[in-house]
Every structure is written in C-alpha cells, then in structure tokens.
Amino acid sequence: MSAALHQLGVAGLATALRERKVSAVEAAQHHLARIRRHQDLGAFVAIDEDLTLARARAADAQLAAGNAPALAGVPIAHKDIFVTTDFPTTAGSRILAGYRSPFDATVVRRLAEAGAVTLGKLSCDEFAMGSANENVAVPAVGFERAVPVRNPWDPRRIPGGSSGGSAAVVAARLAPAATGTDTGGSIRQPASFCGVTGIKPTYGRASRYGMVAFASSLDQAGPMARSAEDCALLLSAMCGPDPDRDSTSLDRPAEDFSRALNGSIEGLRIGVPTEFLGEGVAPGVRAAIEAALAEYEKLGARRVEITLPRTELSIPVYYIIAAAEASSNLSRFDGVKFGHRARDYRDLADMYGKTREEGFGDEVKRRIMIGTYVLSHGYYDAYYLQAQKVRRMIADDFQQAFAQCDLIAGPAVPSVAWKLGEHGDDPVADYLADIFTLPASLAGLPGMSVPAGFDGGMPVGLQLIGNYCGESRLLNAAHRFQQATDWHLRTPGGFEQ
C-alpha cells in the first residue's frame, strides 16, 4: 500500500485513511520522503518535517476516535502567497525575507479545520506576478540561490505561473493537492502546462483574507489536484463567507461541490468561442481540444459556436487594471513594519527607496511603475477608467454567450509549456500566453483547466468556464470527461515510483 500512496488522489487517500488502510503519519512520511528525493524541481521553499508529522499524529487521533473531518490526514501544500503561522511567508520576494505571520489565511485555516496536513510552502512568481515561475527571488529547499521551478514532464521547461510550484508538486506526485491563486490565469495556466486539474471559483467564493494581495479585484484562491473529484472536495472546504475579514467575500453559504458530480450531461450546451481556436493556437493544442470536444459530444453534450469579440482586449485591460491595483497594494512594503529594510540610509525617504530597490524584483518594479503611471493625474481617465469600461463590456459578452450555452470551452493556453529562459527579457511574450484565461478573470467567472491530451509530449489543458457560482456544473462536466478519459491519470516519467 505505501509504495502506491503517492498515486492516490485526495478522494482515494481520504477513503484509505478513514478505512484505516494507512495512517496519516505514514502518508505524511511517504510524501516528505518524495519531496526530499525530488528537491531538484525547486518547488518547495519551506518544509518542517517535525511539524507536519505532529499534525499527522493529531489527524490519526481524530480518525481513531471516529470524529474526523472529511480531509483528515490528507497531505497538502500551500502556495507561498498565503500567510501561515507555522511556516515563513515570502510571496516569492526578498522584501518579505524573515516574515512570520501572526495568523493563518482563511483558506489555510479552513483546510486545516477539514483535517488536511500541511507539507510545506511552495514557490511562486514574486507577488504572483508572472506566467512562468521564473520571477522567483527566494531559494527553494536544497538550493542556495533562487531558481525557477521545473516542469516534471520536461525539466528544461517552465511549469507555468504564478502557481508553478503548486502545479509541479501535484504533477510529480509530491503532494496529492496544493492551493493556488488565480489573478489572470495563475491556476489554470500552470495546471494546463503540468497536466493537472485546477479550478478558480467565482470571485469572492473563497476568502482573500491572508492572501498577500496583488490585484484585489482579481485575486482568487483555488485548489489544484489530480481530478475534478479531488478539486470538489477541496473547494468544499475552502469556500464560504468571511465578511468579518474580507469585504469582497460573497455572502453565500458553504457548498458541497461533490454532491452533483455524477449528474447527467445529456443535452449540455458547450459554447466554443471562435476566438479561442483561431490563429495563434498551436496545431497540436487545437487537435487535443477538438478531440476533447468530440468526447463531450459522445457523452451527450452539444457543441454551440459562440463569439467573445473582446477577447484580444483582455490583455491590455488586465495589465492596466492589475498593475494599478498592484501599485496601490505593494505600497505597504516599505521596510517600516515588517520584512526587509535597507541597512544604510540617510532619512525616511531614502530608506523607502533603497528598501524597495533591494527588495523588489524587476517584474514587480515594472508593474508598480505602470500602475503608478496609469493612476497618475492626467492619465487616469485615458487608461484606468477606459480599462474599467471595457472590463464591463467583456463581462457583458459572457452573459450574452451564456444565453446560448451552459458552459464555455476552449484551450487554457495557446501552446504547451515553453523552455526555461525562452522568452528572455520579453515580458510581453509571457503576457500574451494569458489571452484565454484573462477574460474570465476580468469578469469574475469560475474557470478550470482539465488535462485533455498532449502535444509533443507536453500536457494540454481544456479550459471550462461557467457562469457566476456555477462551480458545481463545471466540476460535474469535468468529472464526467475524466470518467471517460485517462489524461488526468498520466504521471511524468521518473515520478511513477
């Protein structure tokens, strides 16, 4: 049993734990050993084996007493954008070096209350700003300097970002699940690149309290795991109102997303935007998506051609709004209360300047400068205000589409994962890779990526987008697809044993 522990997903492992076929301590030890063995991926930035095993023993006590919650003993890892009391939090940045939070993020707390056992914290692009997990300033466990996370399917390639560490550990079977955050696609894009399942719920479904802010009107937490069934279990624990701590939290009760997983999809109308399969999509990606859509038609769903005419505008709109909000949010990192502070400075203004110069990476500085510019006097109306108007139009386009269909489908990303360093100093190349994930983020809609095939040996993700609070329908559609296919069960070479 122990030899195959890492091949069990959340649902399978939770069942094995409840049936006492394996203990939580055994599950934790097994995954910790795999983490040590595969440190070269650069995925973990903090682990504490003693703490993890103590949590596992507590879970075993609950299981033995018969009063264990749904995820008791299931190992999980957290993206280093969520604050935690027991592990350091850096958000991938030097400016938060040495920071320890006095509280846990709501998502972390809720998963702990559901019984999940934390394995450690995961590498991410600095302040979640990136599409490749190459904007990293914090050394991973086993490294003396910062390194990008590597894709388990091909270590010469990126895992995607900003939740690249989360996607990589699930793909490599170092953890059955991980938390991620999605601002413009940072769950769905790396899930696609690494061949795992990831879902971004409706904006406000999961509390943002304790999630280090990048762009407050866009940031949303979500789970990454092997399957839609696993994601449904995790999302059920993560979501729920948190009005006392997060003003953007939806006043909507917690929901059991696994309840409707085996519902029929006969007659389900799947909208396919013409913009999502046009020029710029790699032929191998298009072929995989077409095959996935054909599979849905075999299952009884109906394909409907739709249009999202402002898809291309989502890139400039997103990078204006997100940069503006980042400029505001990151102003708190100035060396006064926490994190890095410059050693030598003349006065307060000099301390601010030197601290931020030393603490922030190039991409973070770039977005702060862009955001400050578009919010400045004389440019606010021309850029920021116009971007907000187009954002509303993008959301309206989706509502017109949902009058014709129940779900929207297409590729999560136009290509498979590119090689490390391939985009060099061209940030726009990274930005363009988000073209299919950005529209749903701007509209606040739920979206997910589901493994749907391979192109040149690298995974391809099918993106499914639902209407507001339509997570159950999304997860059911993904689950039925995964019952008919085995793409989500494939393991990268070298990580099977």
CSV table of C-alpha atoms in Angstrom, one decimal:
chain,number,residue,atom,x,y,z
A,1,MET,CA,0.0,0.0,0.0
A,2,SER,CA,2.7,2.5,1.0
A,3,ALA,CA,4.5,2.1,-2.3
A,4,ALA,CA,1.4,3.4,-4.2
A,5,LEU,CA,0.5,6.1,-1.7
A,6,HIS,CA,1.6,8.9,-4.0
A,7,GLN,CA,-0.6,7.6,-6.8
A,8,LEU,CA,-3.7,8.1,-4.7
A,9,GLY,CA,-5.6,11.4,-5.1
A,10,VAL,CA,-7.4,13.3,-2.4
A,11,ALA,CA,-10.5,11.2,-2.6
A,12,GLY,CA,-8.7,7.9,-2.7
A,13,LEU,CA,-6.4,8.8,0.1
A,14,ALA,CA,-9.2,10.2,2.3
A,15,THR,CA,-11.0,6.9,1.9
A,16,ALA,CA,-7.9,4.8,2.7
A,17,LEU,CA,-7.3,6.9,5.8
A,18,ARG,CA,-10.9,6.6,7.0
A,19,GLU,CA,-10.8,2.8,6.4
A,20,ARG,CA,-7.5,2.7,8.4
A,21,LYS,CA,-5.7,1.1,5.5
A,22,VAL,CA,-3.0,3.6,6.0
A,23,SER,CA,-2.2,6.1,8.8
A,24,ALA,CA,-1.9,9.9,8.4
A,25,VAL,CA,1.7,9.6,9.7
A,26,GLU,CA,2.6,7.0,7.0
A,27,ALA,CA,1.0,9.2,4.3
A,28,ALA,CA,3.0,12.3,5.6
A,29,GLN,CA,6.3,10.4,5.8
A,30,HIS,CA,5.8,8.9,2.3
A,31,HIS,CA,5.3,12.3,0.7
A,32,LEU,CA,8.0,14.0,2.8
A,33,ALA,CA,10.5,11.3,1.5
A,34,ARG,CA,9.4,12.1,-2.1
A,35,ILE,CA,9.9,15.8,-1.5
A,36,ARG,CA,13.4,15.2,-0.3
A,37,ARG,CA,14.1,12.9,-3.3
A,38,HIS,CA,12.9,15.4,-5.9
A,39,GLN,CA,14.3,18.6,-4.5
A,40,ASP,CA,15.8,19.4,-7.9
A,41,LEU,CA,12.3,20.5,-9.1
A,42,GLY,CA,12.8,23.6,-6.9
A,43,ALA,CA,9.1,23.5,-5.9
A,44,PHE,CA,9.2,23.8,-2.1
A,45,VAL,CA,10.5,26.9,-0.3
A,46,ALA,CA,9.8,25.8,3.3
A,47,ILE,CA,9.2,22.5,5.0
A,48,ASP,CA,9.2,21.4,8.7
A,49,GLU,CA,9.0,17.7,9.0
A,50,ASP,CA,8.5,17.6,12.7
A,51,LEU,CA,5.5,20.0,12.5
A,52,THR,CA,4.0,18.0,9.6
A,53,LEU,CA,4.3,14.7,11.5
A,54,ALA,CA,2.8,16.3,14.6
A,55,ARG,CA,-0.2,17.4,12.6
A,56,ALA,CA,-0.4,13.9,11.1
A,57,ARG,CA,-0.5,12.3,14.6
A,58,ALA,CA,-3.3,14.6,15.6
A,59,ALA,CA,-5.2,13.5,12.5
A,60,ASP,CA,-4.7,9.9,13.3
A,61,ALA,CA,-6.1,10.5,16.8
A,62,GLN,CA,-9.2,12.0,15.2
A,63,LEU,CA,-9.5,9.1,12.8
A,64,ALA,CA,-9.2,6.6,15.7
A,65,ALA,CA,-11.8,8.5,17.7
A,66,GLY,CA,-14.3,8.3,14.8
A,67,ASN,CA,-14.9,12.1,14.7
A,68,ALA,CA,-12.5,13.0,11.9
A,69,PRO,CA,-13.4,15.7,9.3
A,70,ALA,CA,-13.6,15.0,5.6
A,71,LEU,CA,-9.9,15.6,4.8
A,72,ALA,CA,-8.4,14.2,8.0
A,73,GLY,CA,-4.8,13.2,7.3
A,74,VAL,CA,-4.7,14.2,3.6
A,75,PRO,CA,-1.3,15.9,2.9
A,76,ILE,CA,-1.5,19.3,1.2
A,77,ALA,CA,1.0,22.1,0.3
A,78,HIS,CA,0.3,25.8,0.2
A,79,LYS,CA,1.4,28.4,-2.3
A,80,ASP,CA,3.7,30.9,-0.6
A,81,ILE,CA,1.2,33.7,-1.2
A,82,PHE,CA,-0.9,32.5,1.8
A,83,VAL,CA,0.2,33.6,5.2
A,84,THR,CA,0.8,30.9,7.8
A,85,THR,CA,1.8,31.0,11.4
A,86,ASP,CA,3.9,27.8,11.3
A,87,PHE,CA,5.8,28.4,8.1
A,88,PRO,CA,7.5,31.6,6.8
A,89,THR,CA,5.7,33.6,4.2
A,90,THR,CA,7.7,35.4,1.5
A,91,ALA,CA,5.3,35.7,-1.5
A,92,GLY,CA,8.4,34.8,-3.5
A,93,SER,CA,10.0,38.1,-2.7
A,94,ARG,CA,13.2,39.3,-0.9
A,95,ILE,CA,11.2,42.1,0.6
A,96,LEU,CA,9.4,39.7,2.9
A,97,ALA,CA,12.5,37.8,4.0
A,98,GLY,CA,12.2,36.6,7.6
A,99,TYR,CA,8.5,37.4,7.8
A,100,ARG,CA,6.3,35.2,10.1
A,101,SER,CA,2.6,35.9,10.1
A,102,PRO,CA,0.7,36.1,13.4
A,103,PHE,CA,-2.3,34.4,11.8
A,104,ASP,CA,-3.3,31.9,9.1
A,105,ALA,CA,-5.0,32.8,5.9
A,106,THR,CA,-8.7,31.8,6.0
A,107,VAL,CA,-8.2,29.3,3.2
A,108,VAL,CA,-5.3,27.7,5.1
A,109,ARG,CA,-7.3,27.7,8.4
A,110,ARG,CA,-10.4,26.1,6.7
A,111,LEU,CA,-8.4,23.3,5.1
A,112,ALA,CA,-6.7,22.6,8.5
A,113,GLU,CA,-10.1,22.5,10.1
A,114,ALA,CA,-11.1,20.0,7.5
A,115,GLY,CA,-8.2,17.9,8.6
A,116,ALA,CA,-5.6,18.5,5.9
A,117,VAL,CA,-1.9,18.1,7.0
A,118,THR,CA,0.4,20.8,5.6
A,119,LEU,CA,3.6,19.5,4.0
A,120,GLY,CA,5.1,23.0,3.4
A,121,LYS,CA,5.1,26.2,1.3
A,122,LEU,CA,5.5,26.3,-2.5
A,123,SER,CA,7.5,28.5,-4.8
A,124,CYS,CA,5.6,31.1,-6.9
A,125,ASP,CA,6.4,34.1,-9.0
A,126,GLU,CA,7.1,37.2,-6.9
A,127,PHE,CA,3.8,38.5,-5.5
A,128,ALA,CA,2.1,36.2,-8.1
A,129,MET,CA,3.3,38.3,-11.0
A,130,GLY,CA,4.3,36.0,-13.8
A,131,SER,CA,3.3,33.3,-16.2
A,132,ALA,CA,6.4,31.0,-15.9
A,133,ASN,CA,7.5,30.8,-12.3
A,134,GLU,CA,10.8,32.4,-13.4
A,135,ASN,CA,10.3,35.6,-11.4
A,136,VAL,CA,11.4,34.0,-8.2
A,137,ALA,CA,13.7,35.6,-5.6
A,138,VAL,CA,13.5,33.1,-2.7
A,139,PRO,CA,15.8,30.0,-2.7
A,140,ALA,CA,13.9,26.6,-2.8
A,141,VAL,CA,14.7,23.9,-0.3
A,142,GLY,CA,18.1,22.4,-1.1
A,143,PHE,CA,19.3,25.5,-3.1
A,144,GLU,CA,21.5,28.4,-2.0
A,145,ARG,CA,20.0,30.8,-4.6
A,146,ALA,CA,16.7,31.4,-6.2
A,147,VAL,CA,15.8,29.1,-9.0
A,148,PRO,CA,12.8,28.7,-11.3
A,149,VAL,CA,10.5,25.7,-10.7
A,150,ARG,CA,11.0,23.0,-13.3
A,151,ASN,CA,8.2,21.2,-15.2
A,152,PRO,CA,8.1,17.5,-14.2
A,153,TRP,CA,7.2,16.5,-17.7
A,154,ASP,CA,10.4,18.1,-19.0
A,155,PRO,CA,12.8,19.8,-16.6
A,156,ARG,CA,14.1,22.1,-19.4
A,157,ARG,CA,10.6,23.7,-19.5
A,158,ILE,CA,8.6,26.1,-17.2
A,159,PRO,CA,5.7,24.8,-15.1
A,160,GLY,CA,3.7,27.9,-15.7
A,161,GLY,CA,2.9,30.6,-13.2
A,162,SER,CA,2.4,32.1,-10.9
A,163,SER,CA,1.2,28.9,-9.2
A,164,GLY,CA,4.0,26.9,-10.8
A,165,GLY,CA,5.2,25.2,-7.6
A,166,SER,CA,1.7,24.1,-6.9
A,167,ALA,CA,1.2,22.5,-10.3
A,168,ALA,CA,4.6,20.9,-10.3
A,169,VAL,CA,4.2,19.1,-7.0
A,170,VAL,CA,0.8,17.7,-7.9
A,171,ALA,CA,2.1,16.5,-11.3
A,172,ALA,CA,5.2,15.0,-9.8
A,173,ARG,CA,3.1,13.2,-7.1
A,174,LEU,CA,4.9,15.0,-4.3
A,175,ALA,CA,1.5,16.0,-2.8
A,176,PRO,CA,-2.0,14.9,-3.7
A,177,ALA,CA,-3.1,18.6,-3.7
A,178,ALA,CA,-2.0,22.2,-3.4
A,179,THR,CA,-3.5,25.6,-3.1
A,180,GLY,CA,-3.0,28.2,-5.8
A,181,THR,CA,-4.2,31.7,-6.6
A,182,ASP,CA,-5.5,32.9,-9.9
A,183,THR,CA,-5.4,36.6,-10.8
A,184,GLY,CA,-5.3,36.3,-14.6
A,185,GLY,CA,-4.9,32.6,-15.0
A,186,SER,CA,-2.3,31.6,-12.5
A,187,ILE,CA,-4.2,28.3,-11.5
A,188,ARG,CA,-5.5,27.4,-15.0
A,189,GLN,CA,-2.3,28.1,-17.0
A,190,PRO,CA,0.1,26.1,-14.9
A,191,ALA,CA,-2.5,23.3,-14.5
A,192,SER,CA,-2.6,23.1,-18.2
A,193,PHE,CA,1.2,23.1,-18.6
A,194,CYS,CA,1.7,20.4,-15.9
A,195,GLY,CA,-1.2,18.1,-16.8
A,196,VAL,CA,-3.2,18.6,-13.5
A,197,THR,CA,-6.7,19.8,-12.7
A,198,GLY,CA,-7.2,23.3,-11.2
A,199,ILE,CA,-10.2,25.5,-10.6
A,200,LYS,CA,-10.6,29.2,-10.0
A,201,PRO,CA,-14.0,29.7,-8.3
A,202,THR,CA,-16.3,32.7,-8.8
A,203,TYR,CA,-14.6,35.9,-7.4
A,204,GLY,CA,-15.5,36.1,-3.8
A,205,ARG,CA,-16.3,32.4,-3.2
A,206,ALA,CA,-13.1,31.8,-1.3
A,207,SER,CA,-11.9,34.4,1.2
A,208,ARG,CA,-8.9,36.6,0.3
A,209,TYR,CA,-8.1,37.2,3.9
A,210,GLY,CA,-4.4,36.3,4.5
A,211,MET,CA,-3.7,36.0,0.8
A,212,VAL,CA,-0.9,38.5,0.0
A,213,ALA,CA,-2.6,41.0,-2.3
A,214,PHE,CA,-1.5,41.5,-5.9
A,215,ALA,CA,-4.7,42.9,-7.6
A,216,SER,CA,-7.6,42.9,-5.2
A,217,SER,CA,-10.5,42.9,-7.7
A,218,LEU,CA,-9.0,39.9,-9.5
A,219,ASP,CA,-7.1,37.7,-6.9
A,220,GLN,CA,-8.9,34.4,-6.1
A,221,ALA,CA,-7.8,31.2,-4.3
A,222,GLY,CA,-8.5,27.8,-5.6
A,223,PRO,CA,-7.3,24.2,-5.4
A,224,MET,CA,-5.0,22.2,-7.7
A,225,ALA,CA,-5.2,18.4,-7.7
A,226,ARG,CA,-5.3,15.3,-9.9
A,227,SER,CA,-9.0,15.2,-10.7
A,228,ALA,CA,-12.2,17.2,-10.6
A,229,GLU,CA,-13.4,15.0,-7.8
A,230,ASP,CA,-10.4,15.9,-5.7
A,231,CYS,CA,-10.9,19.6,-6.5
A,232,ALA,CA,-14.6,19.4,-5.5
A,233,LEU,CA,-13.6,18.0,-2.1
A,234,LEU,CA,-11.0,20.7,-1.5
A,235,LEU,CA,-13.2,23.6,-2.8
A,236,SER,CA,-16.0,22.5,-0.5
A,237,ALA,CA,-13.6,23.1,2.5
A,238,MET,CA,-12.1,26.3,1.1
A,239,CYS,CA,-15.2,28.3,0.2
A,240,GLY,CA,-17.7,30.1,2.3
A,241,PRO,CA,-18.5,33.6,3.5
A,242,ASP,CA,-15.9,35.5,5.5
A,243,PRO,CA,-17.5,39.0,5.9
A,244,ASP,CA,-15.7,39.9,9.1
A,245,ARG,CA,-12.3,39.6,7.5
A,246,ASP,CA,-12.8,40.0,3.7
A,247,SER,CA,-15.1,42.7,2.4
A,248,THR,CA,-15.0,41.0,-1.1
A,249,SER,CA,-16.3,37.7,0.3
A,250,LEU,CA,-19.6,36.6,-1.2
A,251,ASP,CA,-22.4,36.2,1.3
A,252,ARG,CA,-23.1,32.7,0.1
A,253,PRO,CA,-23.1,29.6,2.3
A,254,ALA,CA,-20.6,26.9,2.0
A,255,GLU,CA,-21.5,24.2,-0.5
A,256,ASP,CA,-20.7,20.5,-1.0
A,257,PHE,CA,-19.4,20.6,-4.6
A,258,SER,CA,-19.0,16.9,-4.8
A,259,ARG,CA,-22.8,16.2,-4.4
A,260,ALA,CA,-23.6,16.7,-8.1
A,261,LEU,CA,-20.5,15.1,-9.6
A,262,ASN,CA,-22.3,12.2,-11.3
A,263,GLY,CA,-25.1,14.2,-12.8
A,264,SER,CA,-26.0,13.7,-16.5
A,265,ILE,CA,-24.5,16.0,-19.1
A,266,GLU,CA,-27.0,14.9,-21.8
A,267,GLY,CA,-28.0,18.0,-23.7
A,268,LEU,CA,-25.4,20.2,-22.0
A,269,ARG,CA,-24.7,23.1,-24.3
A,270,ILE,CA,-21.0,23.7,-24.6
A,271,GLY,CA,-20.1,27.0,-26.2
A,272,VAL,CA,-16.9,27.2,-28.2
A,273,PRO,CA,-15.8,30.8,-28.9
A,274,THR,CA,-14.4,31.2,-32.4
A,275,GLU,CA,-11.7,33.5,-30.9
A,276,PHE,CA,-10.4,30.6,-28.8
A,277,LEU,CA,-9.5,28.3,-31.7
A,278,GLY,CA,-8.3,30.8,-34.3
A,279,GLU,CA,-4.9,32.0,-35.4
A,280,GLY,CA,-2.1,31.7,-32.8
A,281,VAL,CA,-3.2,28.4,-31.3
A,282,ALA,CA,-0.6,25.7,-31.8
A,283,PRO,CA,-1.9,22.9,-34.1
A,284,GLY,CA,-1.3,20.2,-31.5
A,285,VAL,CA,-3.2,22.1,-28.9
A,286,ARG,CA,-6.1,22.7,-31.3
A,287,ALA,CA,-6.2,19.0,-32.1
A,288,ALA,CA,-6.3,18.0,-28.4
A,289,ILE,CA,-9.1,20.5,-27.7
A,290,GLU,CA,-11.1,19.3,-30.7
A,291,ALA,CA,-10.7,15.7,-29.6
A,292,ALA,CA,-11.9,16.7,-26.1
A,293,LEU,CA,-15.0,18.4,-27.5
A,294,ALA,CA,-15.7,15.4,-29.6
A,295,GLU,CA,-15.6,13.3,-26.4
A,296,TYR,CA,-18.1,15.6,-24.8
A,297,GLU,CA,-20.4,15.1,-27.8
A,298,LYS,CA,-20.1,11.3,-27.4
A,299,LEU,CA,-21.2,11.8,-23.8
A,300,GLY,CA,-24.4,13.6,-24.9
A,301,ALA,CA,-23.3,17.3,-24.8
A,302,ARG,CA,-24.0,19.6,-27.7
A,303,ARG,CA,-21.4,22.0,-29.2
A,304,VAL,CA,-22.5,25.5,-29.8
A,305,GLU,CA,-20.5,28.1,-31.8
A,306,ILE,CA,-20.3,31.4,-29.9
A,307,THR,CA,-18.2,34.5,-30.0
A,308,LEU,CA,-16.4,36.6,-27.3
A,309,PRO,CA,-15.5,39.6,-29.5
A,310,ARG,CA,-13.4,41.4,-27.0
A,311,THR,CA,-11.0,38.5,-26.2
A,312,GLU,CA,-7.9,40.4,-27.5
A,313,LEU,CA,-8.7,43.5,-25.5
A,314,SER,CA,-8.5,41.4,-22.3
A,315,ILE,CA,-4.7,41.7,-22.4
A,316,PRO,CA,-4.3,45.5,-22.3
A,317,VAL,CA,-7.3,45.8,-20.0
A,318,TYR,CA,-5.9,43.3,-17.5
A,319,TYR,CA,-2.4,44.7,-17.5
A,320,ILE,CA,-3.7,48.2,-16.8
A,321,ILE,CA,-6.1,47.3,-14.0
A,322,ALA,CA,-3.8,44.7,-12.4
A,323,ALA,CA,-0.8,47.0,-12.4
A,324,ALA,CA,-2.9,49.8,-11.0
A,325,GLU,CA,-4.1,47.7,-8.1
A,326,ALA,CA,-0.6,46.3,-7.6
A,327,SER,CA,0.9,49.8,-7.3
A,328,SER,CA,-1.6,50.5,-4.5
A,329,ASN,CA,-1.3,47.2,-2.7
A,330,LEU,CA,2.5,47.0,-2.7
A,331,SER,CA,3.0,50.5,-1.3
A,332,ARG,CA,2.7,48.8,2.2
A,333,PHE,CA,6.1,47.1,1.7
A,334,ASP,CA,8.4,50.0,2.7
A,335,GLY,CA,10.7,48.5,5.4
A,336,VAL,CA,8.8,50.2,8.3
A,337,LYS,CA,6.8,47.4,9.9
A,338,PHE,CA,7.9,44.0,8.5
A,339,GLY,CA,10.1,42.3,6.0
A,340,HIS,CA,13.4,43.6,4.5
A,341,ARG,CA,14.8,47.0,5.4
A,342,ALA,CA,17.8,48.6,3.8
A,343,ARG,CA,20.8,48.7,6.0
A,344,ASP,CA,22.3,52.1,5.1
A,345,TYR,CA,20.1,55.2,4.5
A,346,ARG,CA,20.1,58.9,5.2
A,347,ASP,CA,16.4,59.6,6.1
A,348,LEU,CA,13.0,58.0,5.8
A,349,ALA,CA,12.5,58.8,2.1
A,350,ASP,CA,16.0,57.3,1.4
A,351,MET,CA,15.0,54.2,3.4
A,352,TYR,CA,11.8,53.7,1.4
A,353,GLY,CA,13.7,54.0,-1.9
A,354,LYS,CA,16.6,51.7,-1.0
A,355,THR,CA,14.4,49.1,0.7
A,356,ARG,CA,12.1,48.8,-2.3
A,357,GLU,CA,15.0,48.9,-4.8
A,358,GLU,CA,16.7,46.0,-2.9
A,359,GLY,CA,13.6,44.1,-2.1
A,360,PHE,CA,11.5,44.0,-5.3
A,361,GLY,CA,12.4,42.1,-8.5
A,362,ASP,CA,12.3,43.6,-12.0
A,363,GLU,CA,8.8,42.4,-12.9
A,364,VAL,CA,7.3,43.8,-9.7
A,365,LYS,CA,9.0,47.1,-10.3
A,366,ARG,CA,7.8,47.2,-13.8
A,367,ARG,CA,4.2,46.6,-12.8
A,368,ILE,CA,4.4,49.2,-9.9
A,369,MET,CA,5.7,51.8,-12.4
A,370,ILE,CA,3.0,51.0,-15.0
A,371,GLY,CA,0.3,51.1,-12.3
A,372,THR,CA,1.5,54.4,-10.8
A,373,TYR,CA,1.6,55.9,-14.3
A,374,VAL,CA,-2.0,54.9,-15.3
A,375,LEU,CA,-3.3,56.2,-11.9
A,376,SER,CA,-1.5,59.5,-12.2
A,377,HIS,CA,-3.2,62.8,-12.8
A,378,GLY,CA,-3.9,63.3,-16.5
A,379,TYR,CA,-3.7,59.6,-17.4
A,380,TYR,CA,-6.3,58.1,-15.1
A,381,ASP,CA,-9.2,58.9,-17.4
A,382,ALA,CA,-7.3,57.8,-20.5
A,383,TYR,CA,-6.1,54.5,-19.3
A,384,TYR,CA,-7.6,53.2,-16.0
A,385,LEU,CA,-11.1,54.5,-16.4
A,386,GLN,CA,-11.3,53.2,-20.0
A,387,ALA,CA,-10.0,49.8,-19.0
A,388,GLN,CA,-12.7,49.5,-16.4
A,389,LYS,CA,-15.3,50.3,-19.0
A,390,VAL,CA,-14.0,47.7,-21.4
A,391,ARG,CA,-13.9,45.2,-18.5
A,392,ARG,CA,-17.6,45.7,-18.1
A,393,MET,CA,-18.1,45.0,-21.8
A,394,ILE,CA,-16.1,41.8,-21.5
A,395,ALA,CA,-18.4,40.7,-18.7
A,396,ASP,CA,-21.4,41.5,-20.8
A,397,ASP,CA,-20.0,39.5,-23.7
A,398,PHE,CA,-20.0,36.4,-21.4
A,399,GLN,CA,-23.6,37.0,-20.4
A,400,GLN,CA,-24.7,37.2,-24.0
A,401,ALA,CA,-22.8,33.9,-24.6
A,402,PHE,CA,-24.4,32.2,-21.7
A,403,ALA,CA,-27.8,32.9,-23.2
A,404,GLN,CA,-26.8,30.4,-25.9
A,405,CYS,CA,-24.8,27.9,-23.8
A,406,ASP,CA,-24.3,26.4,-20.4
A,407,LEU,CA,-20.5,26.2,-20.3
A,408,ILE,CA,-17.8,27.7,-22.4
A,409,ALA,CA,-14.8,25.5,-23.5
A,410,GLY,CA,-11.5,26.1,-25.3
A,411,PRO,CA,-7.8,25.8,-24.7
A,412,ALA,CA,-6.5,27.2,-21.4
A,413,VAL,CA,-3.3,28.3,-23.2
A,414,PRO,CA,-2.4,28.7,-26.9
A,415,SER,CA,0.7,26.5,-26.6
A,416,VAL,CA,2.3,23.9,-24.3
A,417,ALA,CA,5.0,25.0,-21.8
A,418,TRP,CA,7.9,26.8,-23.3
A,419,LYS,CA,11.6,26.3,-22.4
A,420,LEU,CA,13.2,28.0,-19.4
A,421,GLY,CA,14.6,31.3,-20.5
A,422,GLU,CA,13.0,31.1,-23.9
A,423,HIS,CA,11.1,34.4,-23.5
A,424,GLY,CA,14.3,36.1,-22.1
A,425,ASP,CA,13.7,39.7,-21.3
A,426,ASP,CA,10.4,40.0,-23.3
A,427,PRO,CA,7.7,40.2,-20.7
A,428,VAL,CA,5.0,40.7,-23.4
A,429,ALA,CA,5.6,37.2,-24.6
A,430,ASP,CA,4.6,35.9,-21.2
A,431,TYR,CA,1.6,38.3,-21.1
A,432,LEU,CA,0.3,37.0,-24.5
A,433,ALA,CA,0.1,33.4,-23.1
A,434,ASP,CA,-2.7,34.5,-20.8
A,435,ILE,CA,-5.1,35.6,-23.6
A,436,PHE,CA,-7.6,32.8,-23.0
A,437,THR,CA,-7.6,32.9,-19.2
A,438,LEU,CA,-7.8,36.7,-18.7
A,439,PRO,CA,-11.4,37.2,-19.9
A,440,ALA,CA,-13.0,35.0,-17.2
A,441,SER,CA,-10.8,36.6,-14.5
A,442,LEU,CA,-11.8,40.1,-15.6
A,443,ALA,CA,-15.5,39.0,-15.5
A,444,GLY,CA,-15.1,37.3,-12.1
A,445,LEU,CA,-16.3,34.0,-13.5
A,446,PRO,CA,-15.4,30.5,-12.4
A,447,GLY,CA,-13.0,28.6,-14.7
A,448,MET,CA,-10.9,25.5,-14.6
A,449,SER,CA,-8.3,23.6,-16.6
A,450,VAL,CA,-8.7,19.8,-17.2
A,451,PRO,CA,-6.0,17.6,-18.7
A,452,ALA,CA,-7.1,16.8,-22.3
A,453,GLY,CA,-4.1,15.4,-24.1
A,454,PHE,CA,-0.5,16.0,-25.2
A,455,ASP,CA,1.3,18.0,-27.9
A,456,GLY,CA,4.9,16.9,-28.4
A,457,GLY,CA,4.9,15.0,-25.1
A,458,MET,CA,3.8,18.0,-23.1
A,459,PRO,CA,0.3,18.3,-21.5
A,460,VAL,CA,-2.6,20.3,-23.0
A,461,GLY,CA,-5.4,21.7,-20.8
A,462,LEU,CA,-9.0,22.1,-21.7
A,463,GLN,CA,-10.5,25.3,-20.1
A,464,LEU,CA,-14.1,25.2,-19.0
A,465,ILE,CA,-15.8,28.5,-17.9
A,466,GLY,CA,-19.1,28.7,-16.1
A,467,ASN,CA,-21.5,31.4,-15.2
A,468,TYR,CA,-21.4,33.0,-11.7
A,469,CYS,CA,-21.5,30.5,-8.9
A,470,GLY,CA,-21.6,27.7,-11.4
A,471,GLU,CA,-18.8,25.6,-9.9
A,472,SER,CA,-20.9,22.5,-9.4
A,473,ARG,CA,-21.9,22.4,-13.1
A,474,LEU,CA,-18.2,23.0,-14.1
A,475,LEU,CA,-16.9,20.2,-11.8
A,476,ASN,CA,-19.5,17.8,-12.9
A,477,ALA,CA,-18.7,18.4,-16.6
A,478,ALA,CA,-15.0,17.9,-15.8
A,479,HIS,CA,-15.7,14.8,-13.8
A,480,ARG,CA,-17.7,13.1,-16.5
A,481,PHE,CA,-15.0,13.9,-19.0
A,482,GLN,CA,-12.4,12.3,-16.7
A,483,GLN,CA,-14.5,9.2,-16.2
A,484,ALA,CA,-14.3,8.7,-20.0
A,485,THR,CA,-10.6,9.6,-20.4
A,486,ASP,CA,-7.3,8.9,-18.5
A,487,TRP,CA,-5.3,12.1,-19.3
A,488,HIS,CA,-5.5,13.2,-15.6
A,489,LEU,CA,-4.0,9.8,-14.5
A,490,ARG,CA,-0.8,10.1,-16.5
A,491,THR,CA,2.4,10.5,-14.5
A,492,PRO,CA,5.5,12.2,-15.7
A,493,GLY,CA,8.4,9.8,-16.4
A,494,GLY,CA,10.7,9.3,-13.4
A,495,PHE,CA,7.9,10.1,-10.9
A,496,GLU,CA,5.9,6.9,-11.1
A,497,GLN,CA,7.7,5.1,-8.3
